[in-house]
Coordinates of C-alpha atoms and ligand atoms in Angstrom, one line a residue:
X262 CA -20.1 -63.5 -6.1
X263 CA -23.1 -64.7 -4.1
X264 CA -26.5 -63.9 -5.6
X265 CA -27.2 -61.1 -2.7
X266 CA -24.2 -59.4 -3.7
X267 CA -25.2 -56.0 -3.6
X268 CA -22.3 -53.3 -5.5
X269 CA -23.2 -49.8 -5.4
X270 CA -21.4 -46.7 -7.3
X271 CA -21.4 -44.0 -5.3
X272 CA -19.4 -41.0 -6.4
X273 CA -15.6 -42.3 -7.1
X274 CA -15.8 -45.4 -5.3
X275 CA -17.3 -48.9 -5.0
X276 CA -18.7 -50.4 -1.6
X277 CA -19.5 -53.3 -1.8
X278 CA -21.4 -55.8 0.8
X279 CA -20.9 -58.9 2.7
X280 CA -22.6 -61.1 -0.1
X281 CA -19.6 -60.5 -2.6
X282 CA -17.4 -61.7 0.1
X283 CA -17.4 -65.3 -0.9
X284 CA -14.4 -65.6 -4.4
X285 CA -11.4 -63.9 -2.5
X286 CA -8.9 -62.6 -5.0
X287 CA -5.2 -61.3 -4.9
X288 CA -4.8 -59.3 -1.9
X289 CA -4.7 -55.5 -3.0
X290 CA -3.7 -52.4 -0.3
X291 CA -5.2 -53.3 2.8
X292 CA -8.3 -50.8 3.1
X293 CA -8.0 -50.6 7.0
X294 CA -6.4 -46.9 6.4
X295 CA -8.9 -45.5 5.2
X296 CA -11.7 -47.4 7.7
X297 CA -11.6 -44.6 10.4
X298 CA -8.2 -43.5 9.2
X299 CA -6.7 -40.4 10.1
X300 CA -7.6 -38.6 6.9
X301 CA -10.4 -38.4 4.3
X302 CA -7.9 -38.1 0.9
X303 CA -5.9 -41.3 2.0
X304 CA -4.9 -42.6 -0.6
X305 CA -6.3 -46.2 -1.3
X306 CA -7.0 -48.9 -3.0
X307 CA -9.5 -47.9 -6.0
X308 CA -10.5 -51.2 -6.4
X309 CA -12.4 -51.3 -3.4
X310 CA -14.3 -54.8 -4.0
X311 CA -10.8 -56.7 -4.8
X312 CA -10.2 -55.2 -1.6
X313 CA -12.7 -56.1 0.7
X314 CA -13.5 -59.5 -1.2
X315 CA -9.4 -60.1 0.1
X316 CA -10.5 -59.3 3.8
X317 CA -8.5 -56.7 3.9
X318 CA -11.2 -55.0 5.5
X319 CA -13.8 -54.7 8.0
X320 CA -16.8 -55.2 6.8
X321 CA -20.0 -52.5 7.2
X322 CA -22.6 -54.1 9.5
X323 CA -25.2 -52.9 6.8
X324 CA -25.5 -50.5 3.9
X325 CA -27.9 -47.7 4.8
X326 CA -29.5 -47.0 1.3
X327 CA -30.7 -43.9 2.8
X328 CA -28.5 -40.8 4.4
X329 CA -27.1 -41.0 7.7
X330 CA -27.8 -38.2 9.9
X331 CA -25.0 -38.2 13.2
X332 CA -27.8 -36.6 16.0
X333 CA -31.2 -36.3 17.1
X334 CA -30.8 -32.6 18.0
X335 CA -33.1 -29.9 16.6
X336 CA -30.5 -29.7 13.5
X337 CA -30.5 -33.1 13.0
X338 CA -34.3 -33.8 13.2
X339 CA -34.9 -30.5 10.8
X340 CA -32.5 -32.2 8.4
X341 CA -34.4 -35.7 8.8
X342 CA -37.8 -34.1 8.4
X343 CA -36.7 -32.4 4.8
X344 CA -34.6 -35.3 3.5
X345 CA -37.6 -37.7 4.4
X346 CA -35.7 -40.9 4.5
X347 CA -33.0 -41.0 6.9
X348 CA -31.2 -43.3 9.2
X349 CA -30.6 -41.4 12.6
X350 CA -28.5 -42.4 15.2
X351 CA -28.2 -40.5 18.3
X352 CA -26.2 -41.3 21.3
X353 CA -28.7 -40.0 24.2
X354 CA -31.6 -41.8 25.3
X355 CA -34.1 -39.0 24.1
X356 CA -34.3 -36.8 20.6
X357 CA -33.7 -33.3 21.2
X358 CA -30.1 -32.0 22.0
X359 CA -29.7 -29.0 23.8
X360 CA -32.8 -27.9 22.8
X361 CA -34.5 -30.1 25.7
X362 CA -32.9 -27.7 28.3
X363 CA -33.9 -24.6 25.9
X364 CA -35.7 -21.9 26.4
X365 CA -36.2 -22.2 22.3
X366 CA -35.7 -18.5 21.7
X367 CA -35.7 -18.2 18.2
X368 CA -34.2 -14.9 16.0
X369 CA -36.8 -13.7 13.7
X370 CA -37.2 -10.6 12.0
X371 CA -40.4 -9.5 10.2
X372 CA -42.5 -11.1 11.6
X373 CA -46.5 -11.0 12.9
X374 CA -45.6 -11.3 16.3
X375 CA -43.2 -8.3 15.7
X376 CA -45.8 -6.4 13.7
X377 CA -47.9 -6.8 16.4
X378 CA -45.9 -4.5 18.8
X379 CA -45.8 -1.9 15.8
X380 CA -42.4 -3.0 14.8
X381 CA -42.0 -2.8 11.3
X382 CA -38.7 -4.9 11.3
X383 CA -36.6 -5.9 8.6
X384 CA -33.6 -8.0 7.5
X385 CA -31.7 -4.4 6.4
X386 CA -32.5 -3.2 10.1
X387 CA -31.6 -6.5 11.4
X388 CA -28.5 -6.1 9.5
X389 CA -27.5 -3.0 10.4
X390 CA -28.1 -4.1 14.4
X391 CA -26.1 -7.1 13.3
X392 CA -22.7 -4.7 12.7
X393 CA -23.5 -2.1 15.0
X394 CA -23.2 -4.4 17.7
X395 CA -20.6 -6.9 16.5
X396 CA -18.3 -3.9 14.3
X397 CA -18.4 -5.8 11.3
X398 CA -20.9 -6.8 8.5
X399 CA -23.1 -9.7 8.0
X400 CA -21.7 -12.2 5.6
X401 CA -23.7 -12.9 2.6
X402 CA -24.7 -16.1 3.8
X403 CA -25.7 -14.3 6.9
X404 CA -27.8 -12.4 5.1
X405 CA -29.7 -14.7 2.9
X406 CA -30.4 -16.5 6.5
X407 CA -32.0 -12.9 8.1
X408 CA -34.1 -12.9 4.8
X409 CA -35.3 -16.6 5.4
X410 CA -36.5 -16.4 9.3
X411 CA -40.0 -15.1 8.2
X412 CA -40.0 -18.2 6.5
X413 CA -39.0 -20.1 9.8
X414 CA -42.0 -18.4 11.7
X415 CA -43.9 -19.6 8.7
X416 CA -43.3 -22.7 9.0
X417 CA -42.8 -23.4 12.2
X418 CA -46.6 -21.6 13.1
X419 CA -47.9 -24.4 10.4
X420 CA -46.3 -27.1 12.8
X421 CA -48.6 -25.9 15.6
X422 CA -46.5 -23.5 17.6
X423 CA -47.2 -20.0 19.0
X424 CA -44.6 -17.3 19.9
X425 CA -44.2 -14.9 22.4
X426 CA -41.9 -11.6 22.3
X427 CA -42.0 -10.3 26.0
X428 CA -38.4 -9.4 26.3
X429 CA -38.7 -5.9 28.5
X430 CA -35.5 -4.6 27.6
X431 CA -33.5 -3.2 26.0
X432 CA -35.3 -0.1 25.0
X433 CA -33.1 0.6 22.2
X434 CA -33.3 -2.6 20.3
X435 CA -36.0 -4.2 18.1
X436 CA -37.4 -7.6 19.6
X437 CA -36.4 -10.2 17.6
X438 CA -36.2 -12.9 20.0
X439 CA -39.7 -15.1 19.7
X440 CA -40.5 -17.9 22.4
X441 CA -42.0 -20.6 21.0
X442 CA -45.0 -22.4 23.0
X443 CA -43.6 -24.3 25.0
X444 CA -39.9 -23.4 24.9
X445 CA -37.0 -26.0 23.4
X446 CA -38.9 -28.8 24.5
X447 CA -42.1 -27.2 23.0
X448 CA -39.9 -26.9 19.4
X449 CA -38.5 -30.6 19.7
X450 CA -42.2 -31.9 19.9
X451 CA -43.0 -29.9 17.1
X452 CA -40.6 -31.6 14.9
X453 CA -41.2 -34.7 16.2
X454 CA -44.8 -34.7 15.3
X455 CA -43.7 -33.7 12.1
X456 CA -41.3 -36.0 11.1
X457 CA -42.2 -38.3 8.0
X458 CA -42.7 -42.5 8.2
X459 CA -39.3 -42.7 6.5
X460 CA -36.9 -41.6 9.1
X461 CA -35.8 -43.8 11.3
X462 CA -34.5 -42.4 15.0
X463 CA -32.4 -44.9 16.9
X464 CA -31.4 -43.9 20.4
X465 CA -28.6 -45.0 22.2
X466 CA -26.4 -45.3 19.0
X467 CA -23.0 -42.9 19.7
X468 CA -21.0 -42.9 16.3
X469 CA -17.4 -43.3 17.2
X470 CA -16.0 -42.1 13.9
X471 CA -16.7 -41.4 10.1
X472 CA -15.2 -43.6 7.3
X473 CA -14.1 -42.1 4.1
X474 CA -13.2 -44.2 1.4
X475 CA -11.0 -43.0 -1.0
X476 CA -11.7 -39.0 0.2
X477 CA -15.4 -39.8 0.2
X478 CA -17.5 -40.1 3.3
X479 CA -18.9 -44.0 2.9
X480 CA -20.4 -44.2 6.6
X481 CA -19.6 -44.1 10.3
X482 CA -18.1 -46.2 13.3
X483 CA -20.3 -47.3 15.8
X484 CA -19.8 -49.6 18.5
X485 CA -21.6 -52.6 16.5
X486 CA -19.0 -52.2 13.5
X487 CA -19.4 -49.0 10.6
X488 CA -22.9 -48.3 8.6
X489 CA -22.0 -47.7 5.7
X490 CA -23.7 -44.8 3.5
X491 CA -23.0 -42.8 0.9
X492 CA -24.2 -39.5 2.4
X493 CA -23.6 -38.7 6.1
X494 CA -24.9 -35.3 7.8
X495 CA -23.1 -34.5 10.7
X496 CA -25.6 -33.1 13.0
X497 CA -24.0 -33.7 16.5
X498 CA -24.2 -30.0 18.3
X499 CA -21.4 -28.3 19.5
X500 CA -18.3 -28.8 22.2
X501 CA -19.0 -26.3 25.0
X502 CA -19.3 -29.1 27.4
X503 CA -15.6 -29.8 26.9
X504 CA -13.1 -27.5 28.9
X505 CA -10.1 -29.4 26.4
X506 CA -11.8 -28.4 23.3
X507 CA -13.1 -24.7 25.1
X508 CA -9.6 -24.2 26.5
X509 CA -8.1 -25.5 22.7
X510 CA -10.0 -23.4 20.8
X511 CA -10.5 -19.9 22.7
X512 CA -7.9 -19.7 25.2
X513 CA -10.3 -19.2 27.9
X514 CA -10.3 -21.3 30.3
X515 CA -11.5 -20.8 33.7
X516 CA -12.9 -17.4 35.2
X517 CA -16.5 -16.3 35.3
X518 CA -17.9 -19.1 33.3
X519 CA -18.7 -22.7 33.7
X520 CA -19.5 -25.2 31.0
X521 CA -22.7 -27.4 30.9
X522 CA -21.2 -30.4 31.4
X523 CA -24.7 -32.2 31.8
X524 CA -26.1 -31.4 28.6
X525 CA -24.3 -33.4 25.8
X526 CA -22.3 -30.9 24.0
X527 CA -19.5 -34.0 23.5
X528 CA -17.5 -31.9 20.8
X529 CA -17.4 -35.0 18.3
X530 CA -17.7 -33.4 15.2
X531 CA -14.6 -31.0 16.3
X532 CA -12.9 -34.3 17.2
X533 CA -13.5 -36.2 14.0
X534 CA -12.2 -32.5 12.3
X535 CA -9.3 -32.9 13.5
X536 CA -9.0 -36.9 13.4
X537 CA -9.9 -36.3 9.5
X538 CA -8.0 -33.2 8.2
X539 CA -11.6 -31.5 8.4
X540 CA -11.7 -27.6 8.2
X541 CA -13.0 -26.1 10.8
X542 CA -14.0 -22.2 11.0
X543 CA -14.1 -19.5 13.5
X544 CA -13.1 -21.2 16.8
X545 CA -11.0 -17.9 17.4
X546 CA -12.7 -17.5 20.2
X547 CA -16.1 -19.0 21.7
X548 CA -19.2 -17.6 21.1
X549 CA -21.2 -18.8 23.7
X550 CA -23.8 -17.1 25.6
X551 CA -25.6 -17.5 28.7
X552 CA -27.6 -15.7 30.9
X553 CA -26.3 -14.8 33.9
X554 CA -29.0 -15.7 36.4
X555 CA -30.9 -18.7 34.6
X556 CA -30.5 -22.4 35.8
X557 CA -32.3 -25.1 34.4
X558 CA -35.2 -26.3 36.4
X559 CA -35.5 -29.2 38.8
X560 CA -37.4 -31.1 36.3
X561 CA -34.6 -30.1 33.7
X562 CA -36.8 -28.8 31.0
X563 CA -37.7 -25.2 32.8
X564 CA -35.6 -22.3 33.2
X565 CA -36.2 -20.7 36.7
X566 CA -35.6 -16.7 35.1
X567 CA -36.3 -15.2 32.3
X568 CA -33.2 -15.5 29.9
X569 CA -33.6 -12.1 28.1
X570 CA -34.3 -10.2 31.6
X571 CA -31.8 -7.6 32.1
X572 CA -31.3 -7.0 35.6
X573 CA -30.2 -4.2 37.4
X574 CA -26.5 -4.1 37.5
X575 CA -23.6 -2.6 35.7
X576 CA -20.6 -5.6 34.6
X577 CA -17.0 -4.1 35.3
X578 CA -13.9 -5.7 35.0
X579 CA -10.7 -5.9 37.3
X580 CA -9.8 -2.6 36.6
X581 CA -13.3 -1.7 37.8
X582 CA -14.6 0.4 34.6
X583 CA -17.5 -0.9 32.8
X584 CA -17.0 -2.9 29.2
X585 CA -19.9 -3.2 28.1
X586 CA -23.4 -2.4 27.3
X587 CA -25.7 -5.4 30.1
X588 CA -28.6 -4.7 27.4
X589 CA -26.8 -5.9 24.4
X590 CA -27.8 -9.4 23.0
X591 CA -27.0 -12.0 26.0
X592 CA -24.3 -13.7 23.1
X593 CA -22.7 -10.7 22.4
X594 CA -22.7 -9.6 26.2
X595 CA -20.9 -13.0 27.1
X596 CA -18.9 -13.6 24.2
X597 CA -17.0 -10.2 25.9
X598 CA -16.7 -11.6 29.4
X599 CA -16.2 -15.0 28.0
X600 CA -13.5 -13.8 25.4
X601 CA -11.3 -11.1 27.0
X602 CA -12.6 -10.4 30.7
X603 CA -12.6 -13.3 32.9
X604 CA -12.3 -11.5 35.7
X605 CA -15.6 -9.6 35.9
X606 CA -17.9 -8.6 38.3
X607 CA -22.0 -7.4 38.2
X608 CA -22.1 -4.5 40.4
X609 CA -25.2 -3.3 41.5
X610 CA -26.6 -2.4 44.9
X611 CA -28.6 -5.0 47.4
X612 CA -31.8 -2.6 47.3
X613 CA -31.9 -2.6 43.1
X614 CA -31.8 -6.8 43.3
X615 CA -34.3 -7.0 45.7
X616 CA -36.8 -4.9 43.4
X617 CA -36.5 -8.0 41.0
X618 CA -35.4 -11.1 42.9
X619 CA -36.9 -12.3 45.8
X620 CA -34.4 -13.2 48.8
X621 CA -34.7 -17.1 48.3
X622 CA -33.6 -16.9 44.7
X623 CA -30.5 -14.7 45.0
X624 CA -28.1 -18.0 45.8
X625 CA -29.2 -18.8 42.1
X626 CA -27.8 -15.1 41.2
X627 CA -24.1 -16.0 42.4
X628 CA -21.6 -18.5 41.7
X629 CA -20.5 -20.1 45.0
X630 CA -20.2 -17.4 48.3
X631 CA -19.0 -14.8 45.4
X632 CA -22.1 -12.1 46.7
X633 CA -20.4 -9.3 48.0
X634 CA -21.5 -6.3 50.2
X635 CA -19.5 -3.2 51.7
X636 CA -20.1 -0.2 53.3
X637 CA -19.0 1.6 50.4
X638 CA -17.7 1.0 46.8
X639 CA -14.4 1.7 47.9
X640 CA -14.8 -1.0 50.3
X641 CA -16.4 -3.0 47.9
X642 CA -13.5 -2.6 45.4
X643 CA -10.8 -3.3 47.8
X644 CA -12.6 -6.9 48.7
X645 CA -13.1 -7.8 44.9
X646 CA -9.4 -6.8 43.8
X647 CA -10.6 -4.1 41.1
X648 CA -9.5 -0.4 41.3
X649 CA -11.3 1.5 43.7
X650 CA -11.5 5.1 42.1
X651 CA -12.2 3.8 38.6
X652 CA -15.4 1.7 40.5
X653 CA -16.4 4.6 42.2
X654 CA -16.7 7.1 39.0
X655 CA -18.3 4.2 37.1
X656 CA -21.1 3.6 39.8
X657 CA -20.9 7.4 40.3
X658 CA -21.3 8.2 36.2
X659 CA -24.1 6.0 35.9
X660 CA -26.2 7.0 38.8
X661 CA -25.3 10.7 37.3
X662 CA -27.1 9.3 33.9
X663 CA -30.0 8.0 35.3
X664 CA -31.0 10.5 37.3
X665 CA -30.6 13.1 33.8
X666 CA -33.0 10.3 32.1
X667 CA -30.4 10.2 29.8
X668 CA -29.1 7.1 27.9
X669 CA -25.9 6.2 28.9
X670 CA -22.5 5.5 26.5
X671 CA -23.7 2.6 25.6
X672 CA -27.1 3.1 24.8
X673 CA -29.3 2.0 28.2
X674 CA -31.4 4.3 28.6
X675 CA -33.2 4.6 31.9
X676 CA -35.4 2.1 33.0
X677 CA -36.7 -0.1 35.8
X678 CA -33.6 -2.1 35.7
X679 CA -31.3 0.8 35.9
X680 CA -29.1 0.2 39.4
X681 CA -30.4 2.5 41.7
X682 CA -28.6 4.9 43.9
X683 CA -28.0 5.4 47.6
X684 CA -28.1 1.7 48.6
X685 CA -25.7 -1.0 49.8
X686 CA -22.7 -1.7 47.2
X687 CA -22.7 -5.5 46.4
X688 CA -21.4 -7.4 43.7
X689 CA -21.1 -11.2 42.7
X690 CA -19.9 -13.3 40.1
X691 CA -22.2 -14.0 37.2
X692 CA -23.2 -17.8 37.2
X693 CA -23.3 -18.4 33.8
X694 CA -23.0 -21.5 31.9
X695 CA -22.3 -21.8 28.7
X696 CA -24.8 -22.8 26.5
X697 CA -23.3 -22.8 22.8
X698 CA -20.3 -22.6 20.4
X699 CA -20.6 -20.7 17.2
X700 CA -17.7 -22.1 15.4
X701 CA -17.2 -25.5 13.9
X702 CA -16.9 -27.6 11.0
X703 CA -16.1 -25.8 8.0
X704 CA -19.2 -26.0 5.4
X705 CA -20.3 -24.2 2.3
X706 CA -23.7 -22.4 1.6
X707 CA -25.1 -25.5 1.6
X708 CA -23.9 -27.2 4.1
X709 CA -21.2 -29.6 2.8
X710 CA -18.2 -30.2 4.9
X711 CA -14.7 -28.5 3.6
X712 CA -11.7 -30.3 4.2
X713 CA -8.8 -28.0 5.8
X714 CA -8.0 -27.0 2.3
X715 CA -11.3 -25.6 1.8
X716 CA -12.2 -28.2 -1.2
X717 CA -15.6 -30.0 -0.5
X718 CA -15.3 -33.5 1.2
X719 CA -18.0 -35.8 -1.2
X720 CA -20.6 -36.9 0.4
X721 CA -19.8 -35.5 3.8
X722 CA -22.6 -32.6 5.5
X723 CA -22.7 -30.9 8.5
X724 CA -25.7 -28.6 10.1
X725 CA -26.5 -26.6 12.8
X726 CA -23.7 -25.7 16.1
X727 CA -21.4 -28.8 14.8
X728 CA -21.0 -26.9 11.8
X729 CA -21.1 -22.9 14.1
X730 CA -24.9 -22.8 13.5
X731 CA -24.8 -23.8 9.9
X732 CA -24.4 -20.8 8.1
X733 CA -21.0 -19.6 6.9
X734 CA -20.3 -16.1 9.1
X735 CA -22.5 -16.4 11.6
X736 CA -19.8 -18.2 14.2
X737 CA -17.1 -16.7 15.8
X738 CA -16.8 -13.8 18.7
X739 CA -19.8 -12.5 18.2
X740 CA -23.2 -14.8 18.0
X741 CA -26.4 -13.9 18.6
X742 CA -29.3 -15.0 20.7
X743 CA -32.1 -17.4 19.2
X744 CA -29.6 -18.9 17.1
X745 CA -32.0 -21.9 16.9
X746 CA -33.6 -20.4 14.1
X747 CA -30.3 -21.0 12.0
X748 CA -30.1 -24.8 13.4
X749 CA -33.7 -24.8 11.9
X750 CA -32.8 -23.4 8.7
X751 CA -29.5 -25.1 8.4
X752 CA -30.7 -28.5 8.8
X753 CA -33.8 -27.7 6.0
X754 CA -31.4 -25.9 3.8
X755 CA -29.0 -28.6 3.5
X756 CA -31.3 -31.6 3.3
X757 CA -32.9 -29.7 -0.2
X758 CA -29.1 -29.6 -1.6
X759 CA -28.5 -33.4 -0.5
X760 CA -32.1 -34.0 -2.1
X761 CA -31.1 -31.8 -5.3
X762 CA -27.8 -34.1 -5.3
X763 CA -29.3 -37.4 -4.7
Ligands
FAD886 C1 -29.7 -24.4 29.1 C2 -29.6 -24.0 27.6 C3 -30.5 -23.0 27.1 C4 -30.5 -22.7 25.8 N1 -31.3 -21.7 25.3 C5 -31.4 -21.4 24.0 C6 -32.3 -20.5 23.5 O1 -33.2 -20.0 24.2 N2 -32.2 -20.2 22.1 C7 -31.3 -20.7 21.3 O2 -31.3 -20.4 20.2 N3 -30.4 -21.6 21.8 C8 -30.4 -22.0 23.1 N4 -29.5 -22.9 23.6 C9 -28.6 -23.5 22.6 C10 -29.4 -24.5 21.7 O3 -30.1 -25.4 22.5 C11 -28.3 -25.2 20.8 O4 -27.6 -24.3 20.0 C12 -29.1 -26.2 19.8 O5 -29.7 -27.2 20.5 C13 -28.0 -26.8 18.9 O6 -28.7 -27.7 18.1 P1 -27.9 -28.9 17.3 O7 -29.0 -29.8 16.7 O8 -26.9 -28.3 16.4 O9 -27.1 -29.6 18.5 P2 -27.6 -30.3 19.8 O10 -28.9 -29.7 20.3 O11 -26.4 -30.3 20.7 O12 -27.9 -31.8 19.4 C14 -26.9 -32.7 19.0 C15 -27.3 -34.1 19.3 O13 -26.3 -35.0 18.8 C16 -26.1 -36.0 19.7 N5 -24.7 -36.5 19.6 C17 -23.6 -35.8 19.9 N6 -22.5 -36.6 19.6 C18 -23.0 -37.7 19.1 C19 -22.4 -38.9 18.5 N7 -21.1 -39.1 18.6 N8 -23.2 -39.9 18.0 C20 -24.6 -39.7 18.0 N9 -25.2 -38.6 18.5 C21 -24.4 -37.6 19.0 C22 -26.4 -35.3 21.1 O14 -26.7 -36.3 22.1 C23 -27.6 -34.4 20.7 O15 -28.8 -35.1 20.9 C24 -29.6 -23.3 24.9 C25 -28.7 -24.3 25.4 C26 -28.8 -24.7 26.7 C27 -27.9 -25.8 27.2

């Protein structure tokens, strides 16, 4: 071996580097299977340097003596920031994610801001919202998550931001949705700022693959050759941008929703799950959210509405009866259209928008020419295709509702944003995009990835949406709204266990 020769133990196997390369011994089993192989317990040669000193092998271009994190989104850089020596590669030009097109809402509970209002809010009452709204209870590790978010403020108002809670509605709900200064691109800087002298952020750097040897992860595929590593957090965001996996996954696949193809949601880590024999968890169905009358801004980092604004108009579906309550959580709200109803429709009257949305901005309402007026609801009904007397008692029951100042079924009380009576029937298409996944890689409390027999995969992490948000529960149907608190917490969370570990 050449005096550089560099061998390092990491768990159950040896990697060695190119300086051992030069006293080639008997072949042993080529190594190439489990070099971007199909599945992370291949079985392989143990004697890994007999291997690679034959050539069996490609070679890593380098040995990153410091964890790899897979993604410069707000997960990835809170994981950086807490491991303080990392190696991240990011395939975008820019740091961020998502998170540069995000309003930044973050879910918080007990906090100042809150207290500030007179809200004396909890994690119990959170919870209790929590499985009122979804019909089932938090998970423990959902829990210990709506405990830490007081933290989060904490921490994140020691970083320099400020938050604002100025949703109007609903009346029935605690506000738990805080707007940090200077929304997702606000939070991003944030982090930035605060990341330490040992990480190192290279852009432009997509990882193709991961590389297990022997069952353990020992780096990832890029399109110079593999790093190798012997811890890699996968922090690469979600797959909503990718009708395959949406379609795959949820059996949704066209309707009132369209995917954000623009904003780098490329679905790797659910690729390399099933490339790898990963777990994955919760992708019954997709949890995405969206708001029904935001677009991102012309210079991409604004939102032209307010996301949390509930506007005045009641969602039916084809059979022209209302499903749901408009002032539930926006993820909730869209997980149901998204999940069971494509065919929906926001009914209001022309008179109740134009309270809230000047005339210029209604295109930005509607999906394509879907804005629809009639003489009457039965008209209306007949031109949308939903049942015309079941339209016609919904509209009818809740104008009856609001004018008793009554709450209605499902809890929206009235309000300014109530649809008003006696005014032109429209209704239109909600333009929504879809703006997250809550399901993903399978992890444990801590983060590490599961294989799809639930045992832990050495050396292998995943945070935030690649792994549904990061904490175990909180994916599936039914996410909620300013679930970049948990991408936050994920990414800390699991950089202490890799730091307890290492
Ligand atoms: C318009 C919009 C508005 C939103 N508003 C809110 C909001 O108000 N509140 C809220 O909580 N959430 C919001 N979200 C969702 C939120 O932004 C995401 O849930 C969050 O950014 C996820 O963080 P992440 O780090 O897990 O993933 P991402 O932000 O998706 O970051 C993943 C990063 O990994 C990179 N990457 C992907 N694949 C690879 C690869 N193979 N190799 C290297 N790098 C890779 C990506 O380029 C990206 O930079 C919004 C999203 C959108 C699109």
């Amino acid at each position: 071996m050449s005096s550089e020769c560099q061998v390092r133990d990491t768990h159950r196997v040896i990697l060695v580097l190119s300086g051992c390369l030069s006293a080639p011994t008997e072949p042993e089993a080529p190594l190439s299977a489990a070099v971007g192989g199909p599945a992370p317990h291949a079985s392989v040669a143990t004697d890994t340097a007999d291997a690679l000193a034959a050539g069996a092998v490609e070679l890593p271009i380098r040995w990153s003596d410091v964890p790899i994190v897979v993604g410069a989104g707000p997960s990835g850089l809170a994981a950086a920031m807490d491991l303080g020596d990392a190696l991240v590669l990011e395939s975008a030009d820019a740091v961020g994610g998502r998170a540069r097109w995000a309003g930044g809402f973050l879910f918080m509970v007990g906090t100042e801001e809150q207290a500030s209002f007179g809200s004396m809010d909890t994690p119990e009452l959170a919870a209790a919202d929590w499985e009122a709204l979804t019909g089932a209870p938090p998970t423990d590790a959902t829990r210990t998550f709506l405990a830490a978010t007081d933290g989060i403020r904490d921490r994140l108002a020691g970083m320099g931001l400020a938050f604002r809670l100025d949703r109007p509605e609903p009346v029935t709900r605690l506000l738990r949705e805080h707007a940090p200064t200077g929304g997702g691109p606000g939070l991003i800087a944030a982090l930035v700022d605060h990341l330490p002298e040992g990480v190192e952020v290279r852009l432009s750097t997509p990882v193709r693959g991961l590389v297990f040897v022997d069952g353990v992860a020992a780096g990832v595929r890029t399109d110079e050759g593999w790093i190798g590593a012997d811890t890699v957090v996968i922090a690469s965001g979600g797959f909503v941008d990718r009708a395959d996996l949406v379609e795959l996954h949820t059996g949704w696949a066209d309707g009132a929703w369209r995917l954000g193809s623009d904003y780098g949601a490329d679905g790797a880590a659910i690729d390399w799950a099933a490339e790898s024999g990963l777990g994955t968890s919760t992708l019954e169905a997709l949890g995405v959210y969206r708001d029904v009358i935001g677009v991102p801004g012309a210079d991409g980092d604004a939102m032209r509405f307010d996301s949390a604004m509930v506007y005045p108009w009641v969602w039916v579906d084809s059979t022209g009866t209302r499903f749901v309550d408009e002032s539930a959580t926006w993820s909730v709200l869209l997980s149901g259209l998204a999940n069971s109803r494509p065919n929906v429709w926001a009914v209001t009257t022309k008179e109740s928008v134009a309270a809230h949305v000047a005339d210029e901005d209604i295109p930005l309402l509607v999906e394509g020419e879907s804005w629809r007026c009639a003489s009457d609801w039965t008209a209306l009904a007949d031109d949308i295709g939903v049942d015309p007397t079941a339209l016609t008692d919904t509209m009818m029951g809740v104008f009856s509702i609001g004018a008793r100042s009554m709450a209605d079924p499902f809890g929206r009380g009235p309000s300014t944003f109530a649809v008003a009576d006696g005014g032109t029937p429209c209704a239109f298409r909600p333009g929504s995009i879809a703006a997250k996944n809550f399901g993903g890689l399978a992890v444990d409390a801590d983060g590490r990835v599961l294989d799809a027999a639930g045992g832990v995969v050495p050396g292998l992490w995943a945070v935030g949406e690649a792994a549904g948000m990061g904490v175990p529960g909180m994916g599936g149907a039914w996410g909620f709204d300013g679930s970049l608190s948990a991408v936050l917490w994920s990414g800390w969370r699991t950089a202490a266990a890799i730091r307890a570990e290492r």
